[in-house]
Rosetta silent file (secondary structure, phi, psi, omega in degrees, C-alpha in Angstrom):
SEQUENCE: MKNSEADPLGPAPAAPTPARPLSTARAAVLDLLRSRRVPCTVDELARETGQHSNTVREHLEALVLEGLATHAPATTTRRGRPAKLYRAAEAPEASAPYAALAATLAGEIARLAPDPVAAGKDAGARWARGTLGPSAERVPARDARRRVVAELEGLGFGVEAPASGDAVRLVTCPLLAAARVHSDVVCAVHAGLVEEALRLLGHGELPSQLEPFAEPGACLLRLP
SCORE:     score description
SCORE:     0.000 S_00000001
   1 L     0.000  139.135 -162.712   -2.795  -17.209   -3.566 S_00000001
   2 L   -70.641  172.793  171.230   -0.102  -19.695   -3.288 S_00000001
   3 L  -131.494  150.131 -139.087    2.504  -19.227   -0.505 S_00000001
   4 H   -47.503  -17.125 -175.649    5.878  -18.028   -1.370 S_00000001
   5 H   -59.665  -50.289  152.218    7.379  -21.361   -0.295 S_00000001
   6 H   -49.104  -26.937  172.763    5.830  -22.878   -3.255 S_00000001
   7 L   -65.254  103.030 -169.569    7.162  -19.836   -5.378 S_00000001
   8 L   -75.815  -30.097  151.426   10.473  -20.761   -6.988 S_00000001
   9 L   -48.607  -38.400 -173.247   11.042  -17.021   -6.953 S_00000001
  10 L   106.774 -170.613  138.961    9.831  -16.398   -3.736 S_00000001
  11 L   -26.904  153.103  167.543    7.761  -13.508   -2.546 S_00000001
  12 L  -117.124  127.376 -146.401    8.621  -10.075   -4.014 S_00000001
  13 L   -50.706  100.828  164.473   10.730   -8.073   -1.646 S_00000001
  14 L   -34.183  162.360 -166.408    8.999   -5.111    0.198 S_00000001
  15 L  -148.281  163.636  177.766   10.501   -2.578   -0.364 S_00000001
  16 L   -46.063  143.507  162.057   11.061    1.082    1.484 S_00000001
  17 L   -84.264  146.057  165.731    9.094    3.869    2.091 S_00000001
  18 L   -41.835  159.524  159.786   10.376    7.410    0.883 S_00000001
  19 L   -73.778  -35.939 -159.931   10.910    9.886    3.891 S_00000001
  20 L  -172.651  150.379 -150.230    9.257   12.357    1.995 S_00000001
  21 L   -95.145  174.717 -153.847    7.260   12.007   -1.325 S_00000001
  22 L   -86.843  145.526  145.871    9.013   11.623   -4.905 S_00000001
  23 L   -69.727  135.803  167.867    8.668   13.850   -8.022 S_00000001
  24 H   -49.526   -7.242  175.033    6.817   12.169  -10.731 S_00000001
  25 H  -108.094   -3.187  172.417    9.857   11.812  -12.759 S_00000001
  26 H   -83.133  -55.465  163.490   12.152   10.669   -9.446 S_00000001
  27 H   -13.260  -59.309  172.488    8.794    8.332   -8.699 S_00000001
  28 H   -74.492  -22.731 -154.672    8.779    6.841  -12.326 S_00000001
  29 H   -94.416  -76.388 -162.291   12.446    6.168  -12.043 S_00000001
  30 H   -77.350   10.511 -163.271   11.892    4.017   -8.855 S_00000001
  31 H  -103.996  -64.505 -157.609    8.516    2.577   -9.752 S_00000001
  32 H   -76.415  -13.723  172.432   10.446    1.065  -13.186 S_00000001
  33 L   -85.801  -12.403  175.729   13.756    0.109  -10.681 S_00000001
  34 L  -110.040   -2.166 -161.090   10.876   -2.184   -8.423 S_00000001
  35 L   -98.719    7.454 -165.839    9.214   -3.559  -11.899 S_00000001
  36 L  -123.209  148.747 -178.109   12.528   -5.324  -12.801 S_00000001
  37 L  -117.623   -4.513  137.582   13.948   -8.019  -11.456 S_00000001
  38 L  -103.407  162.480 -136.289   17.341   -7.689  -12.685 S_00000001
  39 L   -66.894 -164.361 -156.558   19.809   -4.269  -11.452 S_00000001
  40 E  -155.410  143.296  151.682   19.665   -1.668  -15.044 S_00000001
  41 L   -86.117  155.493  153.431   22.242    0.685  -16.166 S_00000001
  42 H   -26.453  -59.370 -172.587   21.559    4.504  -16.459 S_00000001
  43 H   -90.141   11.854  160.044   21.220    4.365  -20.307 S_00000001
  44 H  -108.277  -26.041  149.505   18.414    1.189  -19.933 S_00000001
  45 H   -26.123  -64.494 -175.379   16.434    3.517  -17.513 S_00000001
  46 H   -60.823  -61.257 -166.823   16.925    6.579  -19.640 S_00000001
  47 H   -55.680  -44.491 -171.726   15.866    4.679  -22.814 S_00000001
  48 H   -67.801  -30.037 -166.092   12.312    3.249  -20.935 S_00000001
  49 H  -107.549    4.019  162.813   11.346    6.346  -19.066 S_00000001
  50 L    84.644   -4.587 -161.146   12.188    8.548  -21.868 S_00000001
  51 L  -106.727  147.016  177.682   14.615   11.055  -19.459 S_00000001
  52 L   -73.867  153.692 -169.090   17.772   12.278  -20.658 S_00000001
  53 H   -80.087  -27.433  134.674   20.515    9.910  -19.290 S_00000001
  54 H   -17.700 -102.328  177.769   21.661   13.135  -16.810 S_00000001
  55 H   -13.896  -47.357  165.857   19.020   13.313  -16.024 S_00000001
  56 H   -80.831  -54.450 -175.766   18.190    9.390  -14.579 S_00000001
  57 H   -57.062  -14.637  155.425   21.707    9.356  -12.862 S_00000001
  58 H   -49.872  -52.479  167.499   20.476   12.278  -10.803 S_00000001
  59 H   -43.936  -43.797 -156.142   17.324   10.271   -9.937 S_00000001
  60 H   -83.898  -33.375  144.705   18.717    7.094   -9.350 S_00000001
  61 H    -1.349  -69.542 -157.258   21.708    9.294   -6.955 S_00000001
  62 H   -77.901  -27.279 -162.544   19.336   10.957   -5.263 S_00000001
  63 H   -75.876  -23.355 -157.436   17.099    7.234   -4.609 S_00000001
  64 H   -97.581  -50.314 -175.462   20.718    5.443   -3.596 S_00000001
  65 H   -71.031  -41.695  178.235   21.289    8.335   -1.131 S_00000001
  66 H   -68.846  -18.127 -169.822   17.560    8.022    0.854 S_00000001
  67 L   130.827  -29.505 -150.726   17.903    4.341    1.027 S_00000001
  68 L   -72.610  -25.574 -169.399   15.314    3.461   -1.874 S_00000001
  69 E  -121.305 -172.557 -163.075   18.057    1.753   -4.342 S_00000001
  70 E  -157.269  143.778  176.569   21.501   -0.190   -4.492 S_00000001
  71 E  -147.250  145.551  159.605   23.850    0.544   -7.096 S_00000001
  72 E  -149.840  150.041 -169.914   27.454   -1.708   -8.060 S_00000001
  73 E   -72.751  142.457 -148.407   29.550   -1.874  -10.702 S_00000001
  74 L   -91.631  156.637 -175.562   28.740   -4.083  -13.550 S_00000001
  75 L  -104.092  146.426  171.505   31.654   -6.896  -14.495 S_00000001
  76 L  -146.241  145.699  177.091   33.209   -6.014  -17.888 S_00000001
  77 L   -99.880    7.407  178.602   36.125   -6.964  -19.787 S_00000001
  78 L  -101.903  157.157 -157.851   36.621   -3.520  -21.595 S_00000001
  79 L   -85.141 -178.888 -156.779   39.175   -1.061  -19.959 S_00000001
  80 L    79.547  179.314  168.322   37.530    2.151  -18.376 S_00000001
  81 L   -55.545  111.498  156.768   35.104    2.887  -15.369 S_00000001
  82 L   -72.341  143.288  173.828   32.484   -0.195  -15.404 S_00000001
  83 L   -59.158  158.424  170.396   29.028    1.245  -15.895 S_00000001
  84 E   -85.698  168.682  165.144   26.710    1.102  -12.443 S_00000001
  85 E  -146.873  113.083 -173.203   23.897   -1.214  -12.270 S_00000001
  86 E   -99.197 -179.372 -176.868   21.295   -0.284  -10.196 S_00000001
  87 E  -154.921  161.293 -160.075   18.127   -2.260   -8.445 S_00000001
  88 E  -102.332  142.859  176.068   15.653   -1.026   -6.382 S_00000001
  89 L   -62.294  150.998  172.980   16.682   -1.680   -2.329 S_00000001
  90 L  -122.285  147.907  178.382   14.642   -4.300   -0.460 S_00000001
  91 L   -94.508  156.353 -167.656   13.346   -3.749    3.001 S_00000001
  92 L   -59.395  133.544 -168.880   13.481   -6.174    5.795 S_00000001
  93 L   -44.857  144.383  170.488   10.786   -8.921    5.830 S_00000001
  94 L   -54.063  172.703  164.940    7.140   -8.061    7.931 S_00000001
  95 L  -139.590  166.461 -166.812    7.190  -10.512   10.737 S_00000001
  96 H   -42.847  -46.604  163.675    4.753  -13.067   11.921 S_00000001
  97 H   -23.752  -58.700  165.378    3.752  -10.711   14.484 S_00000001
  98 H   -57.143  -57.545 -166.759    2.656   -8.023   12.009 S_00000001
  99 H   -70.129  -24.195  160.985    1.139  -10.412    9.759 S_00000001
 100 H   -78.282  -46.685  160.941   -1.138  -11.226   12.844 S_00000001
 101 H  -104.127   16.701  140.274   -2.559   -8.474   13.687 S_00000001
 102 H   -53.941  -33.029  175.403   -2.889   -7.499   10.371 S_00000001
 103 H   -76.477  -34.117 -174.572   -5.420  -10.592   10.589 S_00000001
 104 H   -47.559  -49.607 -157.310   -6.789   -9.435   13.916 S_00000001
 105 H   -84.376  -10.082  168.040   -7.617   -6.075   12.517 S_00000001
 106 H   -93.336  -33.952  171.037   -9.420   -7.571    9.147 S_00000001
 107 H   -96.987    5.682  150.359  -11.203   -9.497   11.267 S_00000001
 108 H   -45.157  -80.564 -165.658  -12.329   -6.513   13.479 S_00000001
 109 H   -70.367   11.928  152.058  -13.521   -4.505   10.964 S_00000001
 110 L  -109.689   17.168  164.142  -15.464   -7.330    9.724 S_00000001
 111 L  -120.189  -13.454 -152.422  -17.548   -7.961   12.936 S_00000001
 112 L  -118.493  -33.453 -172.672  -17.874   -4.236   13.992 S_00000001
 113 L   -71.857  139.660  159.976  -18.412   -2.368   10.196 S_00000001
 114 L   -49.667  -39.815 -174.006  -21.751   -2.108    8.858 S_00000001
 115 L  -121.581   81.655 -138.131  -20.478   -2.635    5.659 S_00000001
 116 H   -73.046  -21.094 -171.352  -17.106   -4.459    6.010 S_00000001
 117 H   -58.294  -31.563 -156.294  -16.056   -4.327    1.937 S_00000001
 118 H   -73.434  -18.422 -171.997  -17.308   -0.541    1.935 S_00000001
 119 H   -74.193  -55.142 -145.436  -14.779    0.010    5.091 S_00000001
 120 H   -59.611   -9.116  170.275  -11.344   -2.260    3.977 S_00000001
 121 H   -80.760  -54.936 -172.348  -11.960    0.166   -0.079 S_00000001
 122 H   -35.612  -73.062 -172.533  -12.144    3.539    2.409 S_00000001
 123 H   -47.037  -20.290  174.304   -9.205    1.983    3.747 S_00000001
 124 H   -88.853  -23.511 -164.028   -7.317    1.135    0.465 S_00000001
 125 H   -83.364  -44.878 -167.745   -8.236    4.482   -0.816 S_00000001
 126 H  -104.271    6.640  145.364   -6.405    6.306    2.383 S_00000001
 127 H   -97.253  -39.776 -166.938   -3.424    4.193    1.933 S_00000001
 128 H   -69.514  -43.517  173.773   -3.188    4.850   -1.732 S_00000001
 129 L   -57.118  -47.944  -41.695   -3.545    8.846   -0.860 S_00000001
 130 L  -176.956  -76.398 -151.243   -0.777    8.160    1.786 S_00000001
 131 L  -104.387    5.657  179.654    1.567    6.720   -0.184 S_00000001
 132 L  -111.553  -33.699  172.489    0.821    8.839   -3.720 S_00000001
 133 L   116.473  163.079  163.919    0.268   12.145   -2.301 S_00000001
 134 L  -128.191   57.840  152.140   -3.451   13.153   -2.609 S_00000001
 135 L  -152.441   71.367 -160.216   -3.116   15.276   -5.644 S_00000001
 136 L   -86.181  166.383 -168.878   -0.451   12.966   -7.777 S_00000001
 137 L   -99.477  118.543 -167.086    0.282   14.345  -11.237 S_00000001
 138 L   -13.375  147.897  179.522   -1.595   13.053  -14.063 S_00000001
 139 L  -139.979  128.896  164.646   -0.045   10.297  -16.077 S_00000001
 140 L   -18.480  120.103  178.056   -0.434    8.759  -19.152 S_00000001
 141 L   -30.952  -47.325 -143.798   -2.751    5.501  -19.078 S_00000001
 142 H   -90.496  -26.500  168.465   -0.337    2.952  -19.753 S_00000001
 143 H  -101.817   28.668  174.764    1.949    4.557  -17.217 S_00000001
 144 H   -96.706  -66.329 -164.233   -1.043    4.750  -14.425 S_00000001
 145 H   -51.625  -62.514 -170.834   -1.177    1.034  -15.396 S_00000001
 146 H   -90.967   18.018  143.989    2.168   -0.023  -14.511 S_00000001
 147 H   -73.626  -37.801 -166.411    2.912    2.625  -11.722 S_00000001
 148 H   -66.340  -46.005 -177.569   -0.031    1.030  -10.334 S_00000001
 149 H   -70.778  -35.672 -170.485    1.592   -2.719  -10.851 S_00000001
 150 H   -68.438   -8.186 -159.655    5.185   -1.603   -9.174 S_00000001
 151 H   -90.414  -53.595  124.770    3.147    0.051   -6.260 S_00000001
 152 H     3.537 -101.324 -174.635    1.814   -3.339   -5.874 S_00000001
 153 H   -34.445  -36.536 -175.434    5.257   -4.959   -6.044 S_00000001
 154 H   -78.648   -9.541  175.006    6.611   -2.551   -3.469 S_00000001
 155 L  -107.588   58.026  171.823    4.035   -3.905   -0.759 S_00000001
 156 L    50.461   18.439 -175.967    5.130   -7.654   -1.403 S_00000001
 157 L   -79.035  164.270  165.685    2.636   -8.594   -3.860 S_00000001
 158 E  -130.853  121.217 -157.090    4.263  -10.964   -6.412 S_00000001
 159 E  -123.642  132.934  142.033    2.924   -9.899   -9.685 S_00000001
 160 E   -87.459  113.840 -174.871    2.676  -11.640  -13.094 S_00000001
 161 L  -121.213  143.756 -166.297    2.086   -8.739  -15.800 S_00000001
 162 L   -99.473  134.209  169.089    1.134  -10.594  -19.215 S_00000001
 163 L   -65.347    6.892  123.656    2.664   -8.478  -22.213 S_00000001
 164 L  -148.561  166.377 -165.083   -0.938   -8.174  -23.094 S_00000001
 165 L   123.395 -153.020  179.023   -4.230   -8.445  -22.097 S_00000001
 166 L  -143.070   -4.727 -168.559   -5.443   -7.039  -18.874 S_00000001
 167 E   -92.353  121.569  167.981   -5.303   -9.905  -16.106 S_00000001
 168 E  -108.576  130.859  160.903   -2.209   -8.901  -14.320 S_00000001
 169 E   -70.325  132.793  153.748   -1.393  -12.290  -11.680 S_00000001
 170 E   -88.956   95.799 -165.638   -1.173  -12.110   -8.252 S_00000001
 171 E  -108.857   -3.677 -175.635    0.868  -15.166   -7.215 S_00000001
 172 E  -161.359  175.664 -174.870    1.923  -14.285   -3.777 S_00000001
 173 L  -171.002  130.263 -173.758    0.616  -11.793   -1.438 S_00000001
 174 L   -72.957    4.093 -175.922    2.111  -10.140    1.791 S_00000001
 175 L  -150.711   66.687 -158.417   -0.962  -10.730    3.896 S_00000001
 176 H   -92.452   -8.447 -169.135   -2.193  -14.362    2.336 S_00000001
 177 H   -94.716  -43.257  178.911   -2.866  -15.883    5.981 S_00000001
 178 H   -59.468  -50.368 -162.640   -5.455  -12.507    6.760 S_00000001
 179 H   -67.030  -34.293  159.581   -6.984  -12.888    3.096 S_00000001
 180 H    -9.497  -63.819 -165.877   -7.656  -16.375    3.922 S_00000001
 181 H  -124.274   -4.512  169.107   -9.812  -16.062    6.279 S_00000001
 182 H  -151.488   71.098  172.979  -11.282  -12.832    5.809 S_00000001
 183 L   -68.272    4.122  169.896  -11.258  -12.265    1.998 S_00000001
 184 L   -95.180  -30.573 -170.265  -13.961  -10.085    1.893 S_00000001
 185 L   -92.387  -94.692  163.775  -11.832   -7.193    4.017 S_00000001
 186 H    -6.328  -67.698  168.882   -8.412   -7.868    2.735 S_00000001
 187 H   -71.643  -14.715 -178.906   -9.227   -7.543   -0.972 S_00000001
 188 H   -84.087  -30.363 -149.071  -11.538   -4.944   -0.694 S_00000001
 189 H   -77.447  -41.494  179.429   -8.513   -2.749    1.346 S_00000001
 190 H   -53.332  -38.758 -145.617   -5.955   -3.915   -2.454 S_00000001
 191 H   -83.983  -23.591  164.896   -8.745   -3.250   -4.533 S_00000001
 192 H   -79.962  -28.601 -170.974   -9.773    0.321   -3.101 S_00000001
 193 H   -77.790  -21.434  173.271   -5.986    1.004   -3.295 S_00000001
 194 H   -65.255  -64.340  158.805   -5.935    0.263   -7.053 S_00000001
 195 H   -24.427  -30.827  161.553   -8.685    2.195   -7.377 S_00000001
 196 H   -68.060  -66.114 -153.441   -7.627    5.343   -5.517 S_00000001
 197 H   -49.339  -21.620  165.746   -4.226    5.062   -7.345 S_00000001
 198 H   -64.620  -35.900 -177.847   -6.025    5.220  -10.323 S_00000001
 199 H   -39.012  -62.022 -172.597   -7.790    7.958   -9.280 S_00000001
 200 H   -70.122  -32.777 -151.473   -4.877    9.905   -8.264 S_00000001
 201 L   -82.890    0.465 -168.546   -2.602    8.951  -11.236 S_00000001
 202 L    76.278   10.189 -167.309   -5.858   10.810  -13.225 S_00000001
 203 L  -119.250   32.292  171.511   -7.343    7.616  -14.623 S_00000001
 204 L   -60.416  -24.183  170.206  -10.861    7.351  -12.267 S_00000001
 205 L   -62.358  -13.427 -140.378  -12.478    6.936  -15.035 S_00000001
 206 L  -124.209  153.381 -141.686  -10.851    3.139  -16.149 S_00000001
 207 L  -133.293  109.108 -169.162  -12.178    0.649  -14.685 S_00000001
 208 L  -120.334  156.846 -174.649  -10.810   -2.140  -12.433 S_00000001
 209 E  -147.032  141.426 -169.964  -11.275   -5.479  -10.692 S_00000001
 210 E  -134.378  113.061  169.199   -9.450   -8.118   -8.289 S_00000001
 211 E   -84.882   82.674 -166.480  -10.620  -11.396   -8.352 S_00000001
 212 E   -67.767  153.532  158.668   -9.362  -13.375   -5.129 S_00000001
 213 E    74.230  -12.082  178.675   -8.741  -16.471   -5.490 S_00000001
 214 E   -23.677  -42.396    5.361   -9.224  -16.561   -9.045 S_00000001
 215 E    56.450  124.392 -172.375   -6.796  -19.241   -9.953 S_00000001
 216 L   -77.730  138.570  172.847   -4.815  -22.148   -8.108 S_00000001
 217 L    61.950   12.425  162.743   -1.799  -20.438   -6.497 S_00000001
 218 E  -167.647  135.566  152.579   -2.644  -16.720   -7.892 S_00000001
 219 E   -56.802  152.708  176.543   -5.853  -13.649   -7.598 S_00000001
 220 E  -113.435  135.496  154.410   -6.418  -12.066  -10.868 S_00000001
 221 E   -91.480   85.017  179.608   -6.267   -7.923  -11.093 S_00000001
 222 E   -46.639   86.429  163.806   -8.055   -6.887  -13.978 S_00000001
 223 L   -84.407  140.222  126.889   -6.578   -3.644  -15.382 S_00000001
 224 L   -28.304    0.000    0.000   -7.499   -1.833  -18.689 S_00000001
C-alpha cells in the first residue's frame, strides 16, 4: 500500500471507539457518516438509511454527545435557522511508538506461533467480536458489506469502493510499516476481522478475500 504522503487525500482518519455498544440502527447511522467524505444533513441520512428524519436526528445528537460525531450549521442565504451538517468525529492519529509496537507484536507472532497466519486470523476475529459485539443483529448483505467497509475506514484504512464490482481498494493502511515486514500476520489479522464481521452480521457464508499489495499502491479486498 502507498504511504499516506503520496496520497493527495491523505489517510482516512482514525475513528473514536464507542464507550458502549451502539444499537444496530445507531451504528448504521455512524457507519454511513464514516463512509462519507463530506458533512451531510439529517434529511440526506434519513433518505439513505430509510429511517424517519426525527429518528435519525435523535441518533445523531446521541452520537455527538458521545463524541463520535460533530455538527456545524450549514451556510445558507435563506431565512430561518440553517440546517445542521454532521460528520464523523476524528480520533488523534496513532503515534509512531504504537506503530512500532504493532510491528514488534507481529514479529513475535511470526516467530512463535506454529501457524502465524491462523494466529493472525484468530486475532482479527476476536477484534471484530470486540468491536461489533458477540451477537450483532443480522442485516441485509448489502448493508453488511457497507458496514465492513465503514469499519475498515474507522480503523484508518483509505478505502476506494467502486460503484460496481466486488473489489474494494485499500489505498492506505494504518499498519503499513508492519505489513511490509510481516504481511502474512498483519494482513491475516485484517482478513480475519472481515470474515468474522460478515459472520456476526449474519453472512458468514459470503466469501471474502484480501490480496495484499495486489496493485501498485493498493491492496484488494474482494467482497461479494
